PDB file of C-alpha atoms in Angstrom:
ATOM      1  CA  GLU O   9      94.422 103.663  66.202  1.00 55.00           C
ATOM      2  CA  THR O  10      94.196  99.896  66.660  1.00 67.00           C
ATOM      3  CA  GLY O  11      94.590  98.667  70.228  1.00 86.00           C
ATOM      4  CA  VAL O  12      96.416  95.604  71.510  1.00 92.00           C
ATOM      5  CA  THR O  13      94.757  92.377  70.457  1.00 94.00           C
ATOM      6  CA  GLN O  14      95.338  88.830  71.667  1.00 96.00           C
ATOM      7  CA  SER O  15      94.349  85.399  70.432  1.00 96.00           C
ATOM      8  CA  PRO O  16      92.824  83.084  71.271  1.00 96.00           C
ATOM      9  CA  THR O  17      90.452  84.406  73.934  1.00 95.00           C
ATOM     10  CA  HIS O  18      90.271  81.115  75.790  1.00 96.00           C
ATOM     11  CA  LEU O  19      91.860  77.718  75.448  1.00 96.00           C
ATOM     12  CA  ILE O  20      92.106  74.482  77.333  1.00 98.00           C
ATOM     13  CA  LYS O  21      95.206  72.302  77.315  1.00 98.00           C
ATOM     14  CA  THR O  22      96.331  69.129  79.035  1.00 98.00           C
ATOM     15  CA  ARG O  23      99.279  68.927  81.402  1.00 98.00           C
ATOM     16  CA  GLY O  24     102.493  68.267  79.480  1.00 98.00           C
ATOM     17  CA  GLN O  25     101.291  69.869  76.257  1.00 98.00           C
ATOM     18  CA  GLN O  26     102.697  72.983  74.596  1.00 98.00           C
ATOM     19  CA  VAL O  27     100.805  76.209  73.867  1.00 98.00           C
ATOM     20  CA  THR O  28     101.375  79.337  71.761  1.00 98.00           C
ATOM     21  CA  LEU O  29      99.608  82.601  72.549  1.00 98.00           C
ATOM     22  CA  ARG O  30      99.610  85.539  70.151  1.00 97.00           C
ATOM     23  CA  CYS O  31      99.590  89.291  70.517  1.00 97.00           C
ATOM     24  CA  SER O  32      99.381  92.180  68.075  1.00 94.00           C
ATOM     25  CA  SER O  33     100.822  95.379  69.464  1.00 90.00           C
ATOM     26  CA  GLN O  34      99.220  98.776  69.216  1.00 83.00           C
ATOM     27  CA  SER O  35     100.113 100.449  65.937  1.00 81.00           C
ATOM     28  CA  GLY O  36     103.573 102.050  66.047  1.00 81.00           C
ATOM     29  CA  HIS O  37     104.670 100.419  69.308  1.00 84.00           C
ATOM     30  CA  ASN O  38     108.113  98.772  69.375  1.00 85.00           C
ATOM     31  CA  THR O  39     108.065  96.958  72.720  1.00 89.00           C
ATOM     32  CA  VAL O  40     105.910  94.107  73.968  1.00 92.00           C
ATOM     33  CA  SER O  41     105.671  92.640  77.459  1.00 93.00           C
ATOM     34  CA  TRP O  42     103.943  89.515  78.683  1.00 96.00           C
ATOM     35  CA  TYR O  43     102.358  89.026  82.112  1.00 97.00           C
ATOM     36  CA  GLN O  44     100.742  86.084  83.886  1.00 97.00           C
ATOM     37  CA  GLN O  45      97.730  86.854  86.087  1.00 95.00           C
ATOM     38  CA  ALA O  46      96.589  84.019  88.325  1.00 94.00           C
ATOM     39  CA  LEU O  47      93.017  84.144  89.595  1.00 91.00           C
ATOM     40  CA  GLY O  48      92.628  86.816  92.271  1.00 88.00           C
ATOM     41  CA  GLN O  49      96.216  88.023  91.908  1.00 91.00           C
ATOM     42  CA  GLY O  50      98.024  90.873  90.251  1.00 93.00           C
ATOM     43  CA  PRO O  51      99.879  90.320  86.972  1.00 95.00           C
ATOM     44  CA  GLN O  52     103.413  88.902  87.190  1.00 96.00           C
ATOM     45  CA  PHE O  53     106.017  90.037  84.647  1.00 94.00           C
ATOM     46  CA  ILE O  54     107.222  87.203  82.399  1.00 96.00           C
ATOM     47  CA  PHE O  55     109.453  88.997  79.892  1.00 93.00           C
ATOM     48  CA  GLN O  56     109.722  91.927  77.520  1.00 91.00           C
ATOM     49  CA  TYR O  57     110.873  92.164  73.899  1.00 91.00           C
ATOM     50  CA  TYR O  58     112.332  95.211  72.205  1.00 87.00           C
ATOM     51  CA  ARG O  59     113.423  95.139  68.570  1.00 85.00           C
ATOM     52  CA  GLU O  60     113.015  91.358  68.506  1.00 89.00           C
ATOM     53  CA  GLU O  61     115.392  90.767  71.434  1.00 90.00           C
ATOM     54  CA  GLU O  62     114.484  89.769  74.983  1.00 90.00           C
ATOM     55  CA  ASN O  63     114.924  92.883  77.082  1.00 85.00           C
ATOM     56  CA  GLY O  64     114.248  91.702  80.608  1.00 87.00           C
ATOM     57  CA  ARG O  65     112.784  88.612  82.240  1.00 90.00           C
ATOM     58  CA  GLY O  66     110.918  87.911  85.427  1.00 90.00           C
ATOM     59  CA  ASN O  67     111.129  84.845  87.654  1.00 92.00           C
ATOM     60  CA  PHE O  68     109.802  82.323  85.134  1.00 96.00           C
ATOM     61  CA  PRO O  69     111.502  79.096  83.990  1.00 96.00           C
ATOM     62  CA  PRO O  70     112.975  78.648  80.494  1.00 96.00           C
ATOM     63  CA  ARG O  71     109.950  76.660  79.341  1.00 97.00           C
ATOM     64  CA  PHE O  72     108.341  80.101  78.977  1.00 98.00           C
ATOM     65  CA  SER O  73     109.758  81.590  75.786  1.00 96.00           C
ATOM     66  CA  GLY O  74     108.803  84.299  73.362  1.00 96.00           C
ATOM     67  CA  LEU O  75     109.266  85.858  69.982  1.00 95.00           C
ATOM     68  CA  GLN O  76     108.754  89.320  68.601  1.00 93.00           C
ATOM     69  CA  PHE O  77     108.354  89.739  64.852  1.00 92.00           C
ATOM     70  CA  PRO O  78     109.394  92.676  62.632  1.00 88.00           C
ATOM     71  CA  ASN O  79     105.804  93.870  62.499  1.00 84.00           C
ATOM     72  CA  TYR O  80     105.891  94.016  66.358  1.00 79.00           C
ATOM     73  CA  SER O  81     103.499  91.149  66.821  1.00 91.00           C
ATOM     74  CA  SER O  82     104.572  88.637  69.416  1.00 96.00           C
ATOM     75  CA  GLU O  83     104.170  85.072  70.639  1.00 97.00           C
ATOM     76  CA  LEU O  84     104.383  83.507  74.071  1.00 98.00           C
ATOM     77  CA  ASN O  85     105.240  79.803  74.063  1.00 98.00           C
ATOM     78  CA  VAL O  86     104.908  77.565  77.078  1.00 98.00           C
ATOM     79  CA  ASN O  87     106.260  74.016  76.980  1.00 97.00           C
ATOM     80  CA  ALA O  88     105.480  71.102  79.300  1.00 98.00           C
ATOM     81  CA  LEU O  89     102.380  72.749  80.707  1.00 98.00           C
ATOM     82  CA  GLU O  90     101.706  72.406  84.421  1.00 98.00           C
ATOM     83  CA  LEU O  91      98.429  72.842  86.291  1.00 97.00           C
ATOM     84  CA  ASP O  92      99.796  76.039  87.890  1.00 97.00           C
ATOM     85  CA  ASP O  93     100.156  77.589  84.431  1.00 98.00           C
ATOM     86  CA  SER O  94      96.391  78.086  84.408  1.00 98.00           C
ATOM     87  CA  ALA O  95      95.980  81.866  84.337  1.00 97.00           C
ATOM     88  CA  LEU O  96      95.094  84.919  82.296  1.00 95.00           C
ATOM     89  CA  TYR O  97      98.020  85.869  80.059  1.00 97.00           C
ATOM     90  CA  LEU O  98      98.256  89.564  79.272  1.00 96.00           C
ATOM     91  CA  CYS O  99     100.224  91.215  76.526  1.00 95.00           C
ATOM     92  CA  ALA O 100     101.161  94.889  76.750  1.00 93.00           C
ATOM     93  CA  SER O 101     102.826  97.142  74.197  1.00 90.00           C
ATOM     94  CA  SER O 102     104.604 100.439  74.566  1.00 86.00           C
ATOM     95  CA  LEU O 103     106.745 102.847  72.609  1.00 81.00           C
ATOM     96  CA  VAL O 104     110.197 103.088  74.100  1.00 73.00           C
ATOM     97  CA  GLY O 105     112.029 106.339  73.555  1.00 68.00           C
ATOM     98  CA  THR O 106     109.121 108.769  73.752  1.00 60.00           C
ATOM     99  CA  PRO O 107     107.182 110.343  76.602  1.00 54.00           C
ATOM    100  CA  LYS O 108     104.360 107.902  75.858  1.00 50.00           C
ATOM    101  CA  TYR O 109     106.009 105.043  77.690  1.00 63.00           C
ATOM    102  CA  GLU O 110     102.856 103.678  79.256  1.00 78.00           C
ATOM    103  CA  GLN O 111     102.082 100.037  78.644  1.00 85.00           C
ATOM    104  CA  TYR O 112      98.804  99.396  76.830  1.00 88.00           C
ATOM    105  CA  PHE O 113      97.268  96.035  77.699  1.00 92.00           C
ATOM    106  CA  GLY O 114      95.279  93.617  75.605  1.00 93.00           C
ATOM    107  CA  PRO O 115      92.199  91.770  76.910  1.00 92.00           C
ATOM    108  CA  GLY O 116      94.199  88.633  77.656  1.00 94.00           C
ATOM    109  CA  THR O 117      94.073  84.924  76.875  1.00 96.00           C
ATOM    110  CA  ARG O 118      92.545  82.663  79.516  1.00 96.00           C
ATOM    111  CA  LEU O 119      94.528  79.386  79.637  1.00 98.00           C
ATOM    112  CA  THR O 120      93.188  76.415  81.533  1.00 98.00           C
ATOM    113  CA  VAL O 121      95.459  73.397  82.055  1.00 98.00           C
ATOM    114  CA  THR O 122      93.756  70.164  83.061  1.00 97.00           C
TER     115      THR O 122
ATOM    116  CA  GLY D   4     113.298  92.941  95.463  1.00 82.00           C
ATOM    117  CA  ASN D   5     110.440  95.213  94.496  1.00 89.00           C
ATOM    118  CA  SER D   6     106.999  94.698  95.984  1.00 93.00           C
ATOM    119  CA  VAL D   7     103.628  96.415  96.169  1.00 96.00           C
ATOM    120  CA  THR D   8     101.132  95.932  98.979  1.00 96.00           C
ATOM    121  CA  GLN D   9      97.526  96.940  98.488  1.00 95.00           C
ATOM    122  CA  MET D  10      94.605  97.235 100.822  1.00 85.00           C
ATOM    123  CA  GLU D  11      92.676  93.996 100.720  1.00 84.00           C
ATOM    124  CA  GLY D  12      89.202  93.951  99.307  1.00 84.00           C
ATOM    125  CA  PRO D  13      86.560  93.647  98.411  1.00 94.00           C
ATOM    126  CA  VAL D  14      85.435  97.221  99.022  1.00 96.00           C
ATOM    127  CA  THR D  15      81.739  98.045  98.738  1.00 97.00           C
ATOM    128  CA  LEU D  16      80.562 101.666  98.727  1.00 97.00           C
ATOM    129  CA  SER D  17      77.375 103.545  98.030  1.00 97.00           C
ATOM    130  CA  GLU D  18      77.273 105.937  95.095  1.00 97.00           C
ATOM    131  CA  GLU D  19      78.807 109.362  95.894  1.00 97.00           C
ATOM    132  CA  ALA D  20      80.841 107.966  98.795  1.00 97.00           C
ATOM    133  CA  PHE D  21      84.528 108.834  99.263  1.00 97.00           C
ATOM    134  CA  LEU D  22      87.038 106.218  98.140  1.00 97.00           C
ATOM    135  CA  THR D  23      90.510 105.448  99.436  1.00 97.00           C
ATOM    136  CA  ILE D  24      92.530 102.414  98.380  1.00 97.00           C
ATOM    137  CA  ASN D  25      95.839 102.155 100.188  1.00 97.00           C
ATOM    138  CA  CYS D  26      99.043 101.203  98.407  1.00 97.00           C
ATOM    139  CA  THR D  27     102.564 100.978  99.807  1.00 97.00           C
ATOM    140  CA  TYR D  28     105.691  99.857  98.018  1.00 96.00           C
ATOM    141  CA  THR D  29     109.215  98.604  98.490  1.00 95.00           C
ATOM    142  CA  ALA D  30     111.769  99.416  95.823  1.00 91.00           C
ATOM    143  CA  THR D  31     115.373 100.369  95.331  1.00 82.00           C
ATOM    144  CA  GLY D  32     116.027 103.749  93.814  1.00 79.00           C
ATOM    145  CA  TYR D  33     113.247 105.996  92.611  1.00 82.00           C
ATOM    146  CA  PRO D  34     110.415 104.032  91.027  1.00 88.00           C
ATOM    147  CA  SER D  35     107.602 105.315  88.874  1.00 88.00           C
ATOM    148  CA  LEU D  36     104.175 104.533  90.332  1.00 92.00           C
ATOM    149  CA  PHE D  37     100.939 103.651  88.565  1.00 93.00           C
ATOM    150  CA  TRP D  38      97.309 102.808  89.155  1.00 96.00           C
ATOM    151  CA  TYR D  39      95.644 100.483  86.651  1.00 96.00           C
ATOM    152  CA  VAL D  40      91.965  99.541  86.469  1.00 96.00           C
ATOM    153  CA  GLN D  41      90.523  96.283  85.144  1.00 93.00           C
ATOM    154  CA  TYR D  42      86.862  96.104  84.183  1.00 91.00           C
ATOM    155  CA  PRO D  43      85.219  92.661  83.909  1.00 85.00           C
ATOM    156  CA  GLY D  44      86.405  90.759  80.860  1.00 79.00           C
ATOM    157  CA  GLU D  45      88.872  93.443  79.834  1.00 82.00           C
ATOM    158  CA  GLY D  46      92.583  94.094  80.041  1.00 85.00           C
ATOM    159  CA  LEU D  47      94.248  96.628  82.285  1.00 91.00           C
ATOM    160  CA  GLN D  48      93.842 100.335  81.609  1.00 92.00           C
ATOM    161  CA  LEU D  49      96.238 102.935  82.943  1.00 92.00           C
ATOM    162  CA  LEU D  50      94.305 105.202  85.308  1.00 95.00           C
ATOM    163  CA  LEU D  51      97.063 107.552  86.469  1.00 95.00           C
ATOM    164  CA  LYS D  52     100.788 107.751  87.108  1.00 92.00           C
ATOM    165  CA  ALA D  53     103.494 109.658  88.992  1.00 92.00           C
ATOM    166  CA  THR D  54     107.173 109.545  88.210  1.00 87.00           C
ATOM    167  CA  LYS D  55     108.813 111.369  91.123  1.00 87.00           C
ATOM    168  CA  ALA D  56     108.282 112.224  94.772  1.00 91.00           C
ATOM    169  CA  ASP D  57     105.416 114.638  95.535  1.00 94.00           C
ATOM    170  CA  ASP D  58     103.958 114.262  92.022  1.00 94.00           C
ATOM    171  CA  LYS D  59     100.185 113.956  91.964  1.00 96.00           C
ATOM    172  CA  GLY D  60      98.619 111.831  89.261  1.00 95.00           C
ATOM    173  CA  SER D  61      94.983 112.469  88.409  1.00 97.00           C
ATOM    174  CA  ASN D  62      92.405 111.242  85.925  1.00 96.00           C
ATOM    175  CA  LYS D  63      88.587 110.901  85.815  1.00 95.00           C
ATOM    176  CA  GLY D  64      88.270 112.311  89.342  1.00 97.00           C
ATOM    177  CA  PHE D  65      90.819 109.867  90.794  1.00 98.00           C
ATOM    178  CA  GLU D  66      93.993 111.166  92.431  1.00 98.00           C
ATOM    179  CA  ALA D  67      97.122 109.694  93.992  1.00 98.00           C
ATOM    180  CA  THR D  68     100.210 111.420  95.405  1.00 97.00           C
ATOM    181  CA  TYR D  69     103.696 109.881  95.351  1.00 96.00           C
ATOM    182  CA  ARG D  70     104.862 109.981  98.995  1.00 96.00           C
ATOM    183  CA  LYS D  71     108.505 108.941  99.213  1.00 93.00           C
ATOM    184  CA  GLU D  72     108.730 109.445 102.992  1.00 94.00           C
ATOM    185  CA  THR D  73     105.928 106.928 103.613  1.00 95.00           C
ATOM    186  CA  THR D  74     106.539 104.869 100.419  1.00 95.00           C
ATOM    187  CA  SER D  75     102.870 105.196  99.572  1.00 97.00           C
ATOM    188  CA  PHE D  76     100.640 105.976  96.589  1.00 97.00           C
ATOM    189  CA  HIS D  77      97.079 105.857  97.889  1.00 98.00           C
ATOM    190  CA  LEU D  78      94.213 106.158  95.391  1.00 98.00           C
ATOM    191  CA  GLU D  79      91.353 108.546  96.238  1.00 98.00           C
ATOM    192  CA  LYS D  80      88.129 109.752  94.669  1.00 98.00           C
ATOM    193  CA  GLY D  81      85.746 112.186  96.239  1.00 97.00           C
ATOM    194  CA  SER D  82      82.510 110.769  94.860  1.00 96.00           C
ATOM    195  CA  VAL D  83      82.363 107.300  93.306  1.00 97.00           C
ATOM    196  CA  GLN D  84      79.892 106.202  90.660  1.00 97.00           C
ATOM    197  CA  VAL D  85      78.451 102.785  89.832  1.00 96.00           C
ATOM    198  CA  SER D  86      80.582 102.811  86.687  1.00 95.00           C
ATOM    199  CA  ASP D  87      83.736 102.869  88.859  1.00 97.00           C
ATOM    200  CA  SER D  88      83.080  99.262  89.899  1.00 96.00           C
ATOM    201  CA  ALA D  89      86.207  97.351  88.848  1.00 96.00           C
ATOM    202  CA  VAL D  90      89.464  95.895  90.151  1.00 96.00           C
ATOM    203  CA  TYR D  91      92.198  98.445  90.879  1.00 97.00           C
ATOM    204  CA  PHE D  92      95.893  97.591  90.773  1.00 97.00           C
ATOM    205  CA  CYS D  93      98.777  99.614  92.145  1.00 97.00           C
ATOM    206  CA  ALA D  94     102.055  99.061  90.305  1.00 94.00           C
ATOM    207  CA  LEU D  95     105.624 100.283  90.162  1.00 92.00           C
ATOM    208  CA  SER D  96     108.481 100.334  87.710  1.00 87.00           C
ATOM    209  CA  ASP D  97     112.014 100.786  88.970  1.00 77.00           C
ATOM    210  CA  HIS D  98     113.179 102.098  85.627  1.00 69.00           C
ATOM    211  CA  PRO D  99     113.018 105.871  86.100  1.00 59.00           C
ATOM    212  CA  GLY D 100     110.453 107.515  83.882  1.00 53.00           C
ATOM    213  CA  SER D 101     109.581 104.185  82.327  1.00 56.00           C
ATOM    214  CA  ALA D 102     106.797 101.625  82.591  1.00 57.00           C
ATOM    215  CA  ARG D 103     109.173  98.741  81.924  1.00 73.00           C
ATOM    216  CA  GLN D 104     108.799  95.596  84.037  1.00 84.00           C
ATOM    217  CA  LEU D 105     105.832  96.565  86.119  1.00 90.00           C
ATOM    218  CA  THR D 106     105.454  95.022  89.589  1.00 92.00           C
ATOM    219  CA  PHE D 107     101.797  94.854  90.607  1.00 95.00           C
ATOM    220  CA  GLY D 108      99.927  94.589  93.852  1.00 96.00           C
ATOM    221  CA  SER D 109      97.283  91.895  94.260  1.00 95.00           C
ATOM    222  CA  GLY D 110      94.402  94.186  93.327  1.00 96.00           C
ATOM    223  CA  THR D 111      91.399  95.619  95.162  1.00 96.00           C
ATOM    224  CA  GLN D 112      87.872  94.811  93.998  1.00 96.00           C
ATOM    225  CA  LEU D 113      85.569  97.845  94.241  1.00 97.00           C
ATOM    226  CA  THR D 114      81.805  97.552  94.012  1.00 97.00           C
ATOM    227  CA  VAL D 115      79.696 100.728  94.004  1.00 97.00           C
ATOM    228  CA  LEU D 116      76.003 100.315  94.775  1.00 97.00           C
ATOM    229  CA  PRO D 117      73.336 102.726  93.460  1.00 95.00           C
TER     230      PRO D 117
END
């Protein structure tokens, strides 16, 4: 069983730029969630996708957007990057509709905005 | 809104010592409660969960009991090992029986010395 993978591992961007982060869900999972984890803090929920539709959103501005593809891979896009966007971005997948509803997390992408 | 408050760290223990990490929560309704662990350079791993009052979650010697009357879900282990050194996060989901839209505490760093 393949786990959740994310790419890239690290990247550095300049304020005002745009970034795309990628996630491949665990095999068979139909739901993906994205979280932002600032240094020394717990993860904050950004949004969740189920069957390619946004299925819940946390307190993040519209410049944070996402996509989920038919093969259950996903992207997180952030426009007009700000210094405070520097964080570890975590992707988590789960299988809605079964007892195995736990979210399985990837290793994360470390984004640094300068 | 929902919130999770964790005991502040860092916590340093000697091997075989008893561990308690306190966690209290605020939520509407009947949340599901979780403990996640994050090892250096890795994503979050689900350690244990409880979905209703008085449930006890357990895994790898760790235990936590869902206490509705005190809105708590404290993590305990009778004898810690060096390999337990990690950051521990308490989390809740207010979707009954689901891990959707997790709200996390700020994490507690545990270091176990040989």
